mmCIF file of C-alpha atoms in Angstrom:
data_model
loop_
_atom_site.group_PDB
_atom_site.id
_atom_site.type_symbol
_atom_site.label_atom_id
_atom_site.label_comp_id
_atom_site.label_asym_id
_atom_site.label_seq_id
_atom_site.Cartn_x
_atom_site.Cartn_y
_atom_site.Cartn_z
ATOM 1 C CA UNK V 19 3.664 -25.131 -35.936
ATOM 2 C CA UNK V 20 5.433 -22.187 -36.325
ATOM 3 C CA UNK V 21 3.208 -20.089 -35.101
ATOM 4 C CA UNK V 22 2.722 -21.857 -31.939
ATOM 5 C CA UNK V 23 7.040 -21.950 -31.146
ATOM 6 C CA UNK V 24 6.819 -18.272 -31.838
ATOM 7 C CA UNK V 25 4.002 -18.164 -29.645
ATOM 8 C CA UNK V 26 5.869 -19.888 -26.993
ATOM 9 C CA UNK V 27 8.931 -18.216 -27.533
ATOM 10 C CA UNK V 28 7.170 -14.828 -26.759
ATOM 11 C CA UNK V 29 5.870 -16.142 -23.602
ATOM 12 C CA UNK V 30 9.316 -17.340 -22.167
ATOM 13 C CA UNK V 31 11.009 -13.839 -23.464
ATOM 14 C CA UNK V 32 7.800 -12.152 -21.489
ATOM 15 C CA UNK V 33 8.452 -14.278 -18.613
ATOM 16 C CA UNK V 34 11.883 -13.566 -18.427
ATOM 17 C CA UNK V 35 11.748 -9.939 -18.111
ATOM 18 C CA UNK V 36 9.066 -10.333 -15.182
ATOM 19 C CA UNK V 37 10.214 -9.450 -12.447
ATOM 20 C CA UNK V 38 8.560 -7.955 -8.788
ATOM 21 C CA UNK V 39 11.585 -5.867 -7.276
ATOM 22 C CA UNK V 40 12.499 -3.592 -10.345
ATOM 23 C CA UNK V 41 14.707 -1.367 -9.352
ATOM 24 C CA UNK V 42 14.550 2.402 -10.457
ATOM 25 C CA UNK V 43 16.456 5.419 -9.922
ATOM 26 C CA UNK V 44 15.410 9.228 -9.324
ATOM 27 C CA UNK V 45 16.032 11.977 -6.620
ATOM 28 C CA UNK V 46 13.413 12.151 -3.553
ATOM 29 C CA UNK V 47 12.197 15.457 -1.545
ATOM 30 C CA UNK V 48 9.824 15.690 0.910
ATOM 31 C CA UNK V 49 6.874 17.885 2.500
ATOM 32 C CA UNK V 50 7.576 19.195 6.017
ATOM 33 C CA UNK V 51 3.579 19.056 7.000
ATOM 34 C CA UNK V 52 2.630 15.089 6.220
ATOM 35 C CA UNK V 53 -0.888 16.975 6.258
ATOM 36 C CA UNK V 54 -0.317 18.240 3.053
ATOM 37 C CA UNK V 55 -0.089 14.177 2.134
ATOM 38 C CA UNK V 56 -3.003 13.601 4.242
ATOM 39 C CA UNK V 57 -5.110 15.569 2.138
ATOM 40 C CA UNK V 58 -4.020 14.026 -0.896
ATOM 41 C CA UNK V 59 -5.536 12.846 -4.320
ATOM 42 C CA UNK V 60 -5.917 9.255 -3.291
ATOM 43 C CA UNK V 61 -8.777 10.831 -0.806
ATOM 44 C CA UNK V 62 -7.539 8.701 2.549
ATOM 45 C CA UNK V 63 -8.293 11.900 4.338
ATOM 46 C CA UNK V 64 -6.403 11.641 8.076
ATOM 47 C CA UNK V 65 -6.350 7.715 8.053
ATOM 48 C CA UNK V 66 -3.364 8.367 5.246
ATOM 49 C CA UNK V 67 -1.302 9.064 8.587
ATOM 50 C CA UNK V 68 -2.180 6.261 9.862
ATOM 51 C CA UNK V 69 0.010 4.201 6.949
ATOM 52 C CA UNK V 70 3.245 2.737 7.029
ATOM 53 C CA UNK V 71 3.905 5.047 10.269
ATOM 54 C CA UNK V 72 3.570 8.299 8.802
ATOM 55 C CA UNK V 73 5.917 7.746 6.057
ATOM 56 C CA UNK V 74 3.660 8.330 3.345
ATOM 57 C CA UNK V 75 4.307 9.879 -0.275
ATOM 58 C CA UNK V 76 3.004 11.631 -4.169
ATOM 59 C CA UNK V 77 3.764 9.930 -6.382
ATOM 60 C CA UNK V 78 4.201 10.678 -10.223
ATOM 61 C CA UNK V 79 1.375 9.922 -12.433
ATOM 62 C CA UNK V 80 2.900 6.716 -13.769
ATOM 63 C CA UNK V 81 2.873 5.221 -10.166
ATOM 64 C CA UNK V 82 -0.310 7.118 -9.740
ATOM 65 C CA UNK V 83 -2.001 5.433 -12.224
ATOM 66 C CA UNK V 84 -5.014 7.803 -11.688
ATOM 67 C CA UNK V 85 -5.260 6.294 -8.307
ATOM 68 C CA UNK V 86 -4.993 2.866 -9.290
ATOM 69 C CA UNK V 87 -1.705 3.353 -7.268
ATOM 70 C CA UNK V 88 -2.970 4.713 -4.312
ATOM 71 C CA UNK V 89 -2.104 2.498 -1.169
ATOM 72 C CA UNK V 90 1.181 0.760 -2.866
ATOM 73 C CA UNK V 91 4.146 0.036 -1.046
ATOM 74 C CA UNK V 92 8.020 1.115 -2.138
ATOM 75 C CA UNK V 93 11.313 0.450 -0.088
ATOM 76 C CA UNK V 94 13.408 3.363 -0.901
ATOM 77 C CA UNK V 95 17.135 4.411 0.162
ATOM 78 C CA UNK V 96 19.105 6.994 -0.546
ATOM 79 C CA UNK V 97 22.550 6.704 -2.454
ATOM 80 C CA UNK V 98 24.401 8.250 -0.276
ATOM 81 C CA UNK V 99 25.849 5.531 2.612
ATOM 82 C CA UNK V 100 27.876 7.654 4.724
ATOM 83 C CA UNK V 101 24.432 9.009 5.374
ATOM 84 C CA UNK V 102 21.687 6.489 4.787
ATOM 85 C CA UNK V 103 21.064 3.152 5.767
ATOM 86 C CA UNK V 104 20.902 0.758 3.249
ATOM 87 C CA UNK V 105 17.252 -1.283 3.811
ATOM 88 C CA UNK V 106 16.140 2.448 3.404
ATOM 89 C CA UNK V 107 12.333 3.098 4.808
ATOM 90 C CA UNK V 108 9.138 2.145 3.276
ATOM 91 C CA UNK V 109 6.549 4.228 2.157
ATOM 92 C CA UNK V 110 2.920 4.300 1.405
ATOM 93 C CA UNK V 111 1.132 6.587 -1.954
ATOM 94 C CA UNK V 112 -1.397 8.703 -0.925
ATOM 95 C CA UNK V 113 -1.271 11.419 -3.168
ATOM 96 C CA UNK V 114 -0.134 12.799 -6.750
ATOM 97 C CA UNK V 115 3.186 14.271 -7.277
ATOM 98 C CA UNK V 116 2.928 16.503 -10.378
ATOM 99 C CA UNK V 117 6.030 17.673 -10.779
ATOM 100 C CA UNK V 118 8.040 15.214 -12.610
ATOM 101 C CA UNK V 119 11.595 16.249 -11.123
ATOM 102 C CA UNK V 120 11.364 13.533 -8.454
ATOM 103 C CA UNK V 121 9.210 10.300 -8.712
ATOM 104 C CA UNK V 122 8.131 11.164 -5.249
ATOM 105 C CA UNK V 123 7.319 13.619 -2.730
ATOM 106 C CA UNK V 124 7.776 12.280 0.657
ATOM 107 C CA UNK V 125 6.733 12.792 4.264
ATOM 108 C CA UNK V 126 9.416 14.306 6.184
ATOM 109 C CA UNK V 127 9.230 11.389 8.439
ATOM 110 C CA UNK V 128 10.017 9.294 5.387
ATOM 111 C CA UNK V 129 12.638 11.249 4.416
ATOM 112 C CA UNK V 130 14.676 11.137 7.772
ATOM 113 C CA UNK V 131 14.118 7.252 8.180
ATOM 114 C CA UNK V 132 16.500 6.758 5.538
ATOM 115 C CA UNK V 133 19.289 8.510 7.169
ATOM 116 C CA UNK V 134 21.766 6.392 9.503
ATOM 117 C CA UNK V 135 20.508 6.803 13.388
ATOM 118 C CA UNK V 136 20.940 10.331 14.663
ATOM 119 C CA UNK V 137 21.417 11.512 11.369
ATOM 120 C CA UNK V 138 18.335 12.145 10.827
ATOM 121 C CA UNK V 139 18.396 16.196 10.566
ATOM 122 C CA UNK V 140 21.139 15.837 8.708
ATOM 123 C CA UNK V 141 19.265 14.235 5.411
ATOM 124 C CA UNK V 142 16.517 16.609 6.151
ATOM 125 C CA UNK V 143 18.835 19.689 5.379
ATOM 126 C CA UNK V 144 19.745 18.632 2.351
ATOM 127 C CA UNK V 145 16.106 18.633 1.069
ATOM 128 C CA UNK V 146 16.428 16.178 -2.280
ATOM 129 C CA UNK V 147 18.713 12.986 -2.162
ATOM 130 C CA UNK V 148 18.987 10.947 -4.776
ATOM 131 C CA UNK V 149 17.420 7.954 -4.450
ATOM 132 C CA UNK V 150 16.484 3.987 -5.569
ATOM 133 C CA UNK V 151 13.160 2.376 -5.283
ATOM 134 C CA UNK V 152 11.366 -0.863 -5.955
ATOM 135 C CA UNK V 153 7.655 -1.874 -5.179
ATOM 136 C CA UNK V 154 7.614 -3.988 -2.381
ATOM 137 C CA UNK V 155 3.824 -6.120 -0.328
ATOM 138 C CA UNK V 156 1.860 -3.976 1.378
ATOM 139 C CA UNK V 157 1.875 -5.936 4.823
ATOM 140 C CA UNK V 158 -1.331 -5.022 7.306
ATOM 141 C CA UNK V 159 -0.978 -7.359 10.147
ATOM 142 C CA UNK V 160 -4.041 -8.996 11.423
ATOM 143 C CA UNK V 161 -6.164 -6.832 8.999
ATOM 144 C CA UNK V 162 -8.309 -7.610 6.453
ATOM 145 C CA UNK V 163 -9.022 -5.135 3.472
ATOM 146 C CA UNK V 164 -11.818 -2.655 4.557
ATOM 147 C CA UNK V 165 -14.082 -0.133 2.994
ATOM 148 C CA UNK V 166 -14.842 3.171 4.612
ATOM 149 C CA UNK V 167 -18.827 4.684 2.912
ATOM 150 C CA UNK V 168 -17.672 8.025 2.073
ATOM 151 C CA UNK V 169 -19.719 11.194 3.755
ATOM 152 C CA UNK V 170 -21.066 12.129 -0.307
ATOM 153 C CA UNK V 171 -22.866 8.572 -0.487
ATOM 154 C CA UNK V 172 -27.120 9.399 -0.310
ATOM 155 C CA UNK V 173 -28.356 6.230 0.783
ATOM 156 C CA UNK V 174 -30.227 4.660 -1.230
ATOM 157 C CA UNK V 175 -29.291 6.403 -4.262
ATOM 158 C CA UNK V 176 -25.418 7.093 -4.413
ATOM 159 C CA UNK V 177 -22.978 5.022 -2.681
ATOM 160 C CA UNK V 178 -19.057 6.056 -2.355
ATOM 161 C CA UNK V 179 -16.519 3.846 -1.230
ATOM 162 C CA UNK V 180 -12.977 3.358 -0.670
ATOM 163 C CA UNK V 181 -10.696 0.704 0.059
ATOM 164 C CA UNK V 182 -8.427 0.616 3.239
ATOM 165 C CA UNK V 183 -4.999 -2.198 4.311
ATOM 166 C CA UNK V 184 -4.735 -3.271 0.697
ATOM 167 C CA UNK V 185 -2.127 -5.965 1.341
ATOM 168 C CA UNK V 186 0.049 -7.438 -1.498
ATOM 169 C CA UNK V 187 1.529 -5.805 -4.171
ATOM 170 C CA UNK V 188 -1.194 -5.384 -6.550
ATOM 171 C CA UNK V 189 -3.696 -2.905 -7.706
ATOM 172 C CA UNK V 190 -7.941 -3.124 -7.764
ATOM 173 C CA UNK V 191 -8.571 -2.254 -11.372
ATOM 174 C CA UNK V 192 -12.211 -3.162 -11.210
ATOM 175 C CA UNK V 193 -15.134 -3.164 -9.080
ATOM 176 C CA UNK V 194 -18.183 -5.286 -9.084
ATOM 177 C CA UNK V 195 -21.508 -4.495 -6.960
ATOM 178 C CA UNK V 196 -24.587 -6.775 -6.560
ATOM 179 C CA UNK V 197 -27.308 -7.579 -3.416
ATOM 180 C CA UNK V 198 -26.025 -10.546 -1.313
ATOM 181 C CA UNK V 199 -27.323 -13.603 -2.438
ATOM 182 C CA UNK V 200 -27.985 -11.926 -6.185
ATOM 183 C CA UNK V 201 -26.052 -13.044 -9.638
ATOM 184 C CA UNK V 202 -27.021 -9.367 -10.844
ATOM 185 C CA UNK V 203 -24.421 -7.874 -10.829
ATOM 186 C CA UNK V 204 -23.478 -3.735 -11.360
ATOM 187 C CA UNK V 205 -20.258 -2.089 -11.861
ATOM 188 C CA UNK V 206 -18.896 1.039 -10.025
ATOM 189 C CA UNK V 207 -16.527 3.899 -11.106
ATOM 190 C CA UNK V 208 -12.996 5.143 -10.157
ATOM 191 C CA UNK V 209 -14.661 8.311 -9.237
ATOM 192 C CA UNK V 210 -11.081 9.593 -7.576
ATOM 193 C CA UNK V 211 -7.694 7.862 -5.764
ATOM 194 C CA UNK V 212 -9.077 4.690 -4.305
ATOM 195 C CA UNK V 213 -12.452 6.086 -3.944
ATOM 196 C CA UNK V 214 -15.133 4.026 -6.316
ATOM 197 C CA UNK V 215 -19.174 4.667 -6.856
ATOM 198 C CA UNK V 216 -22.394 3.767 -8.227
ATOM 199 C CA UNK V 217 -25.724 5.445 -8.495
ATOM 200 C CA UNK V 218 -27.067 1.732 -9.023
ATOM 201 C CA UNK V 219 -27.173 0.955 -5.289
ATOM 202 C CA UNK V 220 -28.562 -2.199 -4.571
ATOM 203 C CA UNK V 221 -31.234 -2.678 -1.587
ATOM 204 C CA UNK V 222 -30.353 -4.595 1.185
ATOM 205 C CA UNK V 223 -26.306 -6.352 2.044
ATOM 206 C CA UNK V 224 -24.214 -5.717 -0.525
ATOM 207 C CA UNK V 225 -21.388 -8.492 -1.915
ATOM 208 C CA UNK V 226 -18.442 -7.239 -4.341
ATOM 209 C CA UNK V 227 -16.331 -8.686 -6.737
ATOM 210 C CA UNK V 228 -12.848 -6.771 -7.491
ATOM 211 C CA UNK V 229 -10.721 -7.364 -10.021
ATOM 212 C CA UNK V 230 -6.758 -6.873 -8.970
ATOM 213 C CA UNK V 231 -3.580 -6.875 -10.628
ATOM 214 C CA UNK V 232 -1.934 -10.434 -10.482
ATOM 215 C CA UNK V 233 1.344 -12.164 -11.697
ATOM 216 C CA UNK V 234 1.355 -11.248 -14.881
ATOM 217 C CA UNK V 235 -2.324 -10.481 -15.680
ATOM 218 C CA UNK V 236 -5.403 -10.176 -13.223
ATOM 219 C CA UNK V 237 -7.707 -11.890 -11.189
ATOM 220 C CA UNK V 238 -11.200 -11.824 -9.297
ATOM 221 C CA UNK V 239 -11.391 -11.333 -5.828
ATOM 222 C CA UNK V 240 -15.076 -11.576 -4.134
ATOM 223 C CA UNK V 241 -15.786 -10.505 -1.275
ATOM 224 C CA UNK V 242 -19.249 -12.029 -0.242
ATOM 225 C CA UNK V 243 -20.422 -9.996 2.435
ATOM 226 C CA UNK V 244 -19.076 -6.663 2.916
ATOM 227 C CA UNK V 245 -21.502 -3.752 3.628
ATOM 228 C CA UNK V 246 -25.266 -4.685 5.896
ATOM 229 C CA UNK V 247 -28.077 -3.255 4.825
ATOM 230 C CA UNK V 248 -28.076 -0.506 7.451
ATOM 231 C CA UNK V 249 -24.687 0.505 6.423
ATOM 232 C CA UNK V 250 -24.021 4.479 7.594
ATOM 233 C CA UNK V 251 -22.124 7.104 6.216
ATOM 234 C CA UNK V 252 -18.361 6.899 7.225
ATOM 235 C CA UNK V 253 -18.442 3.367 8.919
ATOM 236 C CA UNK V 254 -15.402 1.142 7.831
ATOM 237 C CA UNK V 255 -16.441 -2.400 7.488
ATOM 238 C CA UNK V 256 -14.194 -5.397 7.092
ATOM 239 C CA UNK V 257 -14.572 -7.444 3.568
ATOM 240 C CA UNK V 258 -13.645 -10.215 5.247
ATOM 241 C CA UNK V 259 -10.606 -11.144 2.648
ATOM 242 C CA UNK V 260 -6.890 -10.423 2.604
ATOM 243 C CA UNK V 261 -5.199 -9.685 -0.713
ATOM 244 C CA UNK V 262 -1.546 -10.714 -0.696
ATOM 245 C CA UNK V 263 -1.100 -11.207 -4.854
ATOM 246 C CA UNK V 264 1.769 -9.983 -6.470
ATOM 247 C CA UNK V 265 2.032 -8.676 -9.928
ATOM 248 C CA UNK V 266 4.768 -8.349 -12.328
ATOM 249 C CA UNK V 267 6.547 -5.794 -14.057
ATOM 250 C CA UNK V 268 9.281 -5.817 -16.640
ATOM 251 C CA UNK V 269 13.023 -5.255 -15.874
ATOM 252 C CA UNK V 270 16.097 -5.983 -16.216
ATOM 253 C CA UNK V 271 18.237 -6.927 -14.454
ATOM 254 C CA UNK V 272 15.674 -8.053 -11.634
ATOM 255 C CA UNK V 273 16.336 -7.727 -7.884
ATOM 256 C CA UNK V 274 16.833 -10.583 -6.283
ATOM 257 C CA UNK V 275 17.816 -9.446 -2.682
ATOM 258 C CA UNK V 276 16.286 -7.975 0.530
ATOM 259 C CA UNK V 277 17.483 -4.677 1.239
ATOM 260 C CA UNK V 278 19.433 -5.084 4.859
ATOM 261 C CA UNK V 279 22.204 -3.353 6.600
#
């Protein structure tokens, strides 16, 4: 018996410091060619400009997560109000930041959308601002997540994939392959950022089954029809399935606003 009110004591402690909109501190700079974010770690290539408008960012590696991070959403504003607005911008990781004076390196885009209007240049002189941040849902109107076959896959013996509009606020953490219509089922490899691959390519349409971040622990996502059997080296094909989860992190205090002027 006491085992079990410890047990449940543990849970409501763990529960308590969940929490979705952690706030954190740190000091912000930015690149002034977003190409040099476009070419990034998390291996989005041009389609990184594509994200959040162009305001795109490196992360550290503990956001990075060795590209378990890549594609996550933050709301950040700067601390300064004469200057900055205070709903900030929001930003999109495509690459690794390895220099662990700022939690991120941002596009200069990114960087100026914080600043009050026609202020703009103004923010951008200074160069580094600090800074607050929270993970926020990745929102991808009217799309559903898509995988792009990278130009190294060797059909049929080496397939390389990565994911595209990951909605939510979540991570993929695991990747499942198998033949449509088959229970046998292979796994594929972080191979770098959001790419994943397999020399175990199965013939024919291929199903997967992801696993993703969720609440406070993870959950399967399957996605029954994703690539034909003709698929072709850098074709994007829609999965067919949204992911809007949200997982937890621990803080406190928690944030329990919306960021508005």
């Amino acid at each position: 018996m006491a085992l079990l009110l410890c047990f449940l004591f543990f849970l409501i402690l763990s529960s308590a410091n969940a929490c979705d909109r952690c706030v954190h501190q740190s000091k912000v700079a930015y690149f002034s060619k977003a190409s040099a974010l476009s070419s990034g770690a998390c291996g989005y290539g041009s389609l990184a400009l594509g994200f959040s408008n162009g305001n795109v960012a490196a992360a550290v590696p503990s956001i990075y997560k060795d590209g378990a991070g890549c594609g996550a959403c933050f709301q950040m504003r700067c601390k300064n109000p004469a200057l900055c607005t205070k709903e900030g911008t929001i930003v999109t990781v495509t690459d690794l930041n390895p220099n662990n004076r700022t939690d991120f390196v941002v596009s200069s885009r990114a960087f100026s959308a914080m600043a009050r209007k026609g202020m703009g240049q103004d923010i951008l002189k200074l160069g580094l601002v600090d800074v607050e941040y929270k993970r926020v849902p990745c929102v991808y109107k009217n799309k559903n997540l898509a995988v792009r076959v990278e130009e190294s896959s060797q059909k049929p013996h080496y397939l390389a994939i990565k994911f595209l509009y990951q909605g939510g606020q979540t991570e993929i953490v695991g990747v499942d392959i198998a033949q449509v219509g088959s229970a046998n089922w292979g796994f594929m490899s972080r191979n770098h950022g959001a790419v994943w691959d397999t020399s175990r390519v199965p013939a024919g349409a291929i199903q997967l089954r992801l696993v993703v971040t969720s609440g406070y622990d993870g959950r399967w996502v399957w996605a029954k029809s994703v690539l034909p059997s003709d698929w072709k080296i850098g074709g994007v094909y829609d999965s067919g399935i949204q992911i809007d989860d949200i997982a937890q992190e621990g803080c406190s205090p928690c944030d329990d606003g919306t960021w508005r002027n």
